[in-house]
Short mmCIF file of C-alpha atoms in Angstrom, two decimals:
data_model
loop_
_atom_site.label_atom_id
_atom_site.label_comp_id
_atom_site.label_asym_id
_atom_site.label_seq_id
_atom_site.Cartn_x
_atom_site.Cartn_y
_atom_site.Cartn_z
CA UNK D 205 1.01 6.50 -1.09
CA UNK D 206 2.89 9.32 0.34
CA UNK D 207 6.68 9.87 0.02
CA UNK D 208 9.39 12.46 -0.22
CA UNK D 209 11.02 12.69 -3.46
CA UNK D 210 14.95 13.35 -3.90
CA UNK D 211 13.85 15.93 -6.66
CA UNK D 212 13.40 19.75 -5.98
CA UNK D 213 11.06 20.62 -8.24
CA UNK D 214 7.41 19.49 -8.90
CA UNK D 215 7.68 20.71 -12.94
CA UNK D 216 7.48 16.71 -14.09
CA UNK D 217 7.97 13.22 -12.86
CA UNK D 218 11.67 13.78 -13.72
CA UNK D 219 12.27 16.75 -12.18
CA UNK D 220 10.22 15.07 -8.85
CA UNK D 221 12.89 12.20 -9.29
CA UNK D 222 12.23 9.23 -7.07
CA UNK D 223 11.86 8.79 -3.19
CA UNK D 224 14.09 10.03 -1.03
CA UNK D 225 16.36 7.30 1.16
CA UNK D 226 20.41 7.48 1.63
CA UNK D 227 22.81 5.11 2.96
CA UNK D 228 22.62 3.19 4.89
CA UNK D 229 19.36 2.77 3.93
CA UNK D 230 19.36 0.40 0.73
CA UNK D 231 15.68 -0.18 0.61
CA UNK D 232 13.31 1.77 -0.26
CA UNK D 233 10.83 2.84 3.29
CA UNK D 234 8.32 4.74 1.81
CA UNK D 235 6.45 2.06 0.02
CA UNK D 236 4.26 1.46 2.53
CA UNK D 237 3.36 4.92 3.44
CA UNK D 238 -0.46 4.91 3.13
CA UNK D 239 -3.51 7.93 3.98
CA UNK D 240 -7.09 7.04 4.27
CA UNK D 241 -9.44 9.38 3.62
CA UNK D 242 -12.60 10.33 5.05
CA UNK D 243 -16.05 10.49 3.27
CA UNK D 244 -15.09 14.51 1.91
CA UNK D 245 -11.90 13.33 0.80
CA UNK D 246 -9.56 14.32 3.55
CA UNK D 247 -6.85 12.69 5.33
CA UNK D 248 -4.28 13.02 8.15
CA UNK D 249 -1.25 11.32 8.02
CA UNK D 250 1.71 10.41 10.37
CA UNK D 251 4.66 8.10 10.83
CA UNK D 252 8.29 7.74 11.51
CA UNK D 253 10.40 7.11 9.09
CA UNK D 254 14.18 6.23 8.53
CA UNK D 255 15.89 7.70 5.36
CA UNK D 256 19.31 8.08 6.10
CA UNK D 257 19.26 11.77 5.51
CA UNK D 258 18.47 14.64 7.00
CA UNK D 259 18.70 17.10 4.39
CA UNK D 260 14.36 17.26 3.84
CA UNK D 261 14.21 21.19 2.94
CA UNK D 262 13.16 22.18 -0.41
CA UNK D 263 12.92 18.26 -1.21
CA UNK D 264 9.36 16.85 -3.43
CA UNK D 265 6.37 16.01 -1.41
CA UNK D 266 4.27 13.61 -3.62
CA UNK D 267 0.97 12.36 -2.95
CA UNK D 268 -0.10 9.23 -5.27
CA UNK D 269 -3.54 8.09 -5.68
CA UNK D 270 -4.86 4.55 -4.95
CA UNK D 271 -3.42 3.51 -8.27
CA UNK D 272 -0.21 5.10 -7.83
CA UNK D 273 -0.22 7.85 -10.29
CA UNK D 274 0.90 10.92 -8.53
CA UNK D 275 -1.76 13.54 -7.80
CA UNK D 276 -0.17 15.84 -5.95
CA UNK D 277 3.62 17.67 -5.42
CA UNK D 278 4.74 20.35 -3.18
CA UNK D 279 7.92 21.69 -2.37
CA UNK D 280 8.67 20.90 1.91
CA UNK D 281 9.41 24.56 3.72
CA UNK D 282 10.12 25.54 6.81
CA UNK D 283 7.69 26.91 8.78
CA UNK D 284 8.78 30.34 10.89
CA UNK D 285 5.26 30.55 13.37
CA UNK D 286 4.48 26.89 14.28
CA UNK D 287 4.35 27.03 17.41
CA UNK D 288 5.76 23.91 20.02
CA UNK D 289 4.23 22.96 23.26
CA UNK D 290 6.65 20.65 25.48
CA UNK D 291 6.51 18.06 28.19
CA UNK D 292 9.46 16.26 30.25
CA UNK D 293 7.36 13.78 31.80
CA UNK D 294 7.97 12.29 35.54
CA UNK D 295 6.89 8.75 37.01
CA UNK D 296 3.99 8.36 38.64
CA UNK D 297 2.61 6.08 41.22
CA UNK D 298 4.72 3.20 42.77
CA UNK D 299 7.21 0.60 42.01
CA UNK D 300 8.76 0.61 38.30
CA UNK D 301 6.56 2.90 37.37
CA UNK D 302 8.59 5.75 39.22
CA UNK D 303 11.18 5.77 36.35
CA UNK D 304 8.90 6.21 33.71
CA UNK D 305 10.26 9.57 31.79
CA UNK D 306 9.43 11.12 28.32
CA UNK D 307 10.51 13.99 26.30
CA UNK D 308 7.24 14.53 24.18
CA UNK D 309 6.60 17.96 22.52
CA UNK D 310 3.16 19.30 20.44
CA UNK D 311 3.01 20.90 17.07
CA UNK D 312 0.00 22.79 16.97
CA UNK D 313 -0.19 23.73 12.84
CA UNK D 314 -0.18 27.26 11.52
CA UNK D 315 -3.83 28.67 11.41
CA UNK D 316 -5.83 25.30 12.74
CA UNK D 317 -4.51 24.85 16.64
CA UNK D 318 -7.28 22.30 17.24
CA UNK D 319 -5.04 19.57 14.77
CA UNK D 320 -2.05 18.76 16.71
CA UNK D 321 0.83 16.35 15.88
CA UNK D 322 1.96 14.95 19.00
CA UNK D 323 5.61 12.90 19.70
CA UNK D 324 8.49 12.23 21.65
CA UNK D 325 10.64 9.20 23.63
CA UNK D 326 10.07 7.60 26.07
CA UNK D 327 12.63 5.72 28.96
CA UNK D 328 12.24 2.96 31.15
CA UNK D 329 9.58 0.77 30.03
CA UNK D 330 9.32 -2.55 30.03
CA UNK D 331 11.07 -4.07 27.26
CA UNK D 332 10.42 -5.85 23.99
CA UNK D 333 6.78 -4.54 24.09
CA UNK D 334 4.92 -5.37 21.36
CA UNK D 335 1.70 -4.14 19.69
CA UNK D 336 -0.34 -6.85 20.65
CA UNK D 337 0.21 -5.93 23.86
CA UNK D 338 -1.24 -2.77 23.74
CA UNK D 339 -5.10 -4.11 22.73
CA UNK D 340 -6.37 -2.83 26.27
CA UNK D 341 -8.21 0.35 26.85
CA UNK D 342 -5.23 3.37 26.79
CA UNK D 343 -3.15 0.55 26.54
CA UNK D 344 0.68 1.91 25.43
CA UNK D 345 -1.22 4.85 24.72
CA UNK D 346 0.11 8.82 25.04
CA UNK D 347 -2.50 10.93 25.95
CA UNK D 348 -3.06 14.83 26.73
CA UNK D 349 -5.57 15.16 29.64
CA UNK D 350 -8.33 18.10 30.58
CA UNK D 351 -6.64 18.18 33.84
CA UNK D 352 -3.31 20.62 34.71
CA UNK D 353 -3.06 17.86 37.73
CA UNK D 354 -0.22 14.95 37.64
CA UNK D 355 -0.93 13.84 41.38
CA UNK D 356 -2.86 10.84 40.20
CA UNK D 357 -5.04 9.64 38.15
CA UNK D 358 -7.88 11.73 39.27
CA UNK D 359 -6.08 14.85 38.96
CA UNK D 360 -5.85 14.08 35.38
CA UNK D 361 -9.30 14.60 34.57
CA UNK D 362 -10.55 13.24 31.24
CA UNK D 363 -9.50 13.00 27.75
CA UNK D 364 -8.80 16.05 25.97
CA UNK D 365 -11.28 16.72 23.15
CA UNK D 366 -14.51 18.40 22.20
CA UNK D 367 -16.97 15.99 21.83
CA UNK D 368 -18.94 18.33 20.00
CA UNK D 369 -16.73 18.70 16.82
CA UNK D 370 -14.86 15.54 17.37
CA UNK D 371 -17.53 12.59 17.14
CA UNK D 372 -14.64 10.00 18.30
CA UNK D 373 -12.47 9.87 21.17
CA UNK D 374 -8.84 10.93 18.77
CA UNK D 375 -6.63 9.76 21.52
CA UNK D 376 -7.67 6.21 22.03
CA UNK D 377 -5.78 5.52 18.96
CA UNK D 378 -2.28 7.67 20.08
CA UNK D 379 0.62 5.88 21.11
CA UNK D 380 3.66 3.69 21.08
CA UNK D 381 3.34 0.31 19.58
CA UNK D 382 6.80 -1.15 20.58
CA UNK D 383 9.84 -0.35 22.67
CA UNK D 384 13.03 -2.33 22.31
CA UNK D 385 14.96 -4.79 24.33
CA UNK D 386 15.85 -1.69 26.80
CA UNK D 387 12.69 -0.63 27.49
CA UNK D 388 12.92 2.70 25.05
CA UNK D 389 9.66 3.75 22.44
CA UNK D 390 9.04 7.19 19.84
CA UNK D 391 5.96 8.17 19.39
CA UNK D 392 4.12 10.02 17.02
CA UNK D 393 0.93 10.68 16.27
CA UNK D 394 -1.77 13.56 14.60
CA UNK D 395 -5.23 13.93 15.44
CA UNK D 396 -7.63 16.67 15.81
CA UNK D 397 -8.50 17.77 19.11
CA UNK D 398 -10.93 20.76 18.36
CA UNK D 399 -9.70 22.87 21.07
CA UNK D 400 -7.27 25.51 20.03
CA UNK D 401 -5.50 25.81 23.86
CA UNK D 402 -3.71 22.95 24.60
CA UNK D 403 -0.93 24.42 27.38
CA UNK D 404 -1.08 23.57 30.80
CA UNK D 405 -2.78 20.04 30.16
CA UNK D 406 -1.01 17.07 31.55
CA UNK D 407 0.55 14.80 28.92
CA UNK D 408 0.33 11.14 30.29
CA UNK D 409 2.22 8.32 29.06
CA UNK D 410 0.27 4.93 30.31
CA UNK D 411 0.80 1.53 30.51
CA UNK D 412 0.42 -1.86 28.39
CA UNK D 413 -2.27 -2.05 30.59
CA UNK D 414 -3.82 1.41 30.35
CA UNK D 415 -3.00 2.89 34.17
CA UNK D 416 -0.53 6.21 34.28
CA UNK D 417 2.64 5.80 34.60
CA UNK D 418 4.42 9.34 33.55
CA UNK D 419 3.16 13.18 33.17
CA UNK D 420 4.08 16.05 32.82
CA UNK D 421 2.49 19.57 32.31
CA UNK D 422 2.37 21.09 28.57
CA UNK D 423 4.30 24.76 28.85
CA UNK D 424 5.35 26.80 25.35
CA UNK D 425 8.91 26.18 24.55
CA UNK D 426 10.95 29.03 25.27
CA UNK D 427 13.26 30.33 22.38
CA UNK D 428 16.47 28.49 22.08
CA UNK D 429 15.05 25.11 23.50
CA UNK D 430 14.07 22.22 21.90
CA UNK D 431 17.53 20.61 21.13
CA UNK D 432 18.39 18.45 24.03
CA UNK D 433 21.16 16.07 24.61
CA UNK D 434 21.03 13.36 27.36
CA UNK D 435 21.78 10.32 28.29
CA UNK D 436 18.71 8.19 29.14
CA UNK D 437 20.50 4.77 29.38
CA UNK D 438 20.48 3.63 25.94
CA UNK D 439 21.22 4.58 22.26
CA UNK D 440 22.43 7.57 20.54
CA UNK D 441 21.41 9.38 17.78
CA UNK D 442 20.96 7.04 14.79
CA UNK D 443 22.59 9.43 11.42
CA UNK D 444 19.91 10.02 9.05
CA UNK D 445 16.37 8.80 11.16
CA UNK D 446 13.78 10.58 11.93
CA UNK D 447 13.50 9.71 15.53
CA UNK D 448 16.18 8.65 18.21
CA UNK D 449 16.50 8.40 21.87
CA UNK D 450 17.89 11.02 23.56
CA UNK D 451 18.22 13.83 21.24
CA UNK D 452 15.62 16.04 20.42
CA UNK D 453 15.14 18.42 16.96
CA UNK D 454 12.22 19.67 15.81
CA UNK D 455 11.67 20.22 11.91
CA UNK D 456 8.73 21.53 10.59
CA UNK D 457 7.66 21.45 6.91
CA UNK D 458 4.44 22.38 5.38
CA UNK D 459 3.58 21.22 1.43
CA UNK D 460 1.12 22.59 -0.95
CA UNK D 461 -0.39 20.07 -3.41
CA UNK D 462 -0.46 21.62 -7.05
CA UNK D 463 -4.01 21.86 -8.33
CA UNK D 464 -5.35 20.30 -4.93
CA UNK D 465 -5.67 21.85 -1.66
CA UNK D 466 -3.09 23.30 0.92
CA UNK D 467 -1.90 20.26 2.89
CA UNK D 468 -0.13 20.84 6.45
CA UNK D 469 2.20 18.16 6.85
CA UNK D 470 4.81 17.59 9.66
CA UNK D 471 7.84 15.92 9.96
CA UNK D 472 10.17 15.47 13.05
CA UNK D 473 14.16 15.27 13.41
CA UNK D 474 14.19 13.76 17.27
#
């Protein structure tokens, strides 16, 4: 289990206190917060969740092990050199497609560009999507491309990875499960590319069925941006979530584990 603790100090279990949720959140959403880890013992993990406060800085990080004794604490900090990559992506093709649009942005972590957190929102799809409808190949899936191309599919190129540090295509398992009655989805997903350049590729949002429908070209965020307000048909900001349609924050945290290993771990305000 992973979960942020209301405590600011990682000196006991009391000091850790328990996890961190706020009205009007009266339930507890971290409980099934869950890592896998790989055959050395390492893990990547990413969600979105809602804890009715945004006040994360300086807050308990714990890691618990599979039989829920904590392992690990670390203190969440903000992080001065992460650098952001973002995309406004634009229909593409014909028909509904066309209004297809996304505000998606990439973390690339401090010291290890080739593991990227990728998220964002996304407009106009069809709604009350489910993730049973996404079982097809790219199906609902958010993708960065080797192309710098959005003409068409073509232009796109291929999948952006290197198959020869990354056994397993990372982004066939990237991208939004649901979207709600208007047609609205966030995003958010980390995987490890092993390329350390990622601007200029073309960030395509695709289909239940898998085909493009929306791209847009990654560029470095310039300083200043990254806190948008628009109206994209539906929904405001929602007080205390960590994502939200229309608005657009970026927070990012890193934790160290005591007596484990340094752990990046990112968190978004959107």
């Amino acid at each position: 289990n992973i979960a942020i603790h209301s405590g600011t100090s990682c000196q006991s279990t009391t000091t850790q206190n328990g996890p961190l949720f706020a009205s009007p959140i009266t339930v507890d959403p971290w409980t099934e917060e869950r890592y896998v880890t790989d055959e050395d013992g390492s893990a990547q993990f990413s969600n979105v969740i809602v804890v009715g406060t945004r006040d994360l800085e300086g807050r308990a990080m714990i890691v618990s092990g599979a039989d829920g004794t904590r392992v690990g604490c670390g203190l969440l900090e903000m992080v001065n050199n992460t650098r952001i990559l973002h995309a406004d992506t634009l229909g593409m093709g014909d028909g509904t497609a066309m209004g297809v649009e996304s505000e998606s942005k990439v973390i690339l972590f401090p010291n290890r560009e080739d593991q990227v957190c990728v998220g964002g929102n996304i407009w106009n799809l069809p709604g009350d999507v489910e993730s049973t409808d996404c079982s097809l190949s790219n199906g609902c899936g958010t993708t960065i491309y080797s192309g710098a191309d959005c003409s068409n599919a073509t232009t796109l190129g291929e999948h952006y990875f290197n198959v020869d540090v990354v056994a397993t295509d990372p982004w066939m398992e990237a991208g939004y499960q649901a979207t709600d009655s208007s047609g609205n989805a966030f995003y958010v997903h980390c995987l490890t590319t092993g390329h350390a350049s990622h601007e200029g590729r073309a960030l395509v949002v695709h289909s239940t069925e898998g085909e493009p429908q929306s791209c847009g070209v990654l560029e470095f965020e310039a300083e200043g941006e990254g806190d948008h307000d628009e109206d994209h048909g539906s929904g405001g900001k929602e007080d205390g979530a960590t994502s939200s349609n229309g608005t657009s924050i970026s927070l990012i945290l890193t934790f160290v584990l005591v007596g484990l290993v340094t752990i990046p771990a990112t968190l978004w305000r959107w």
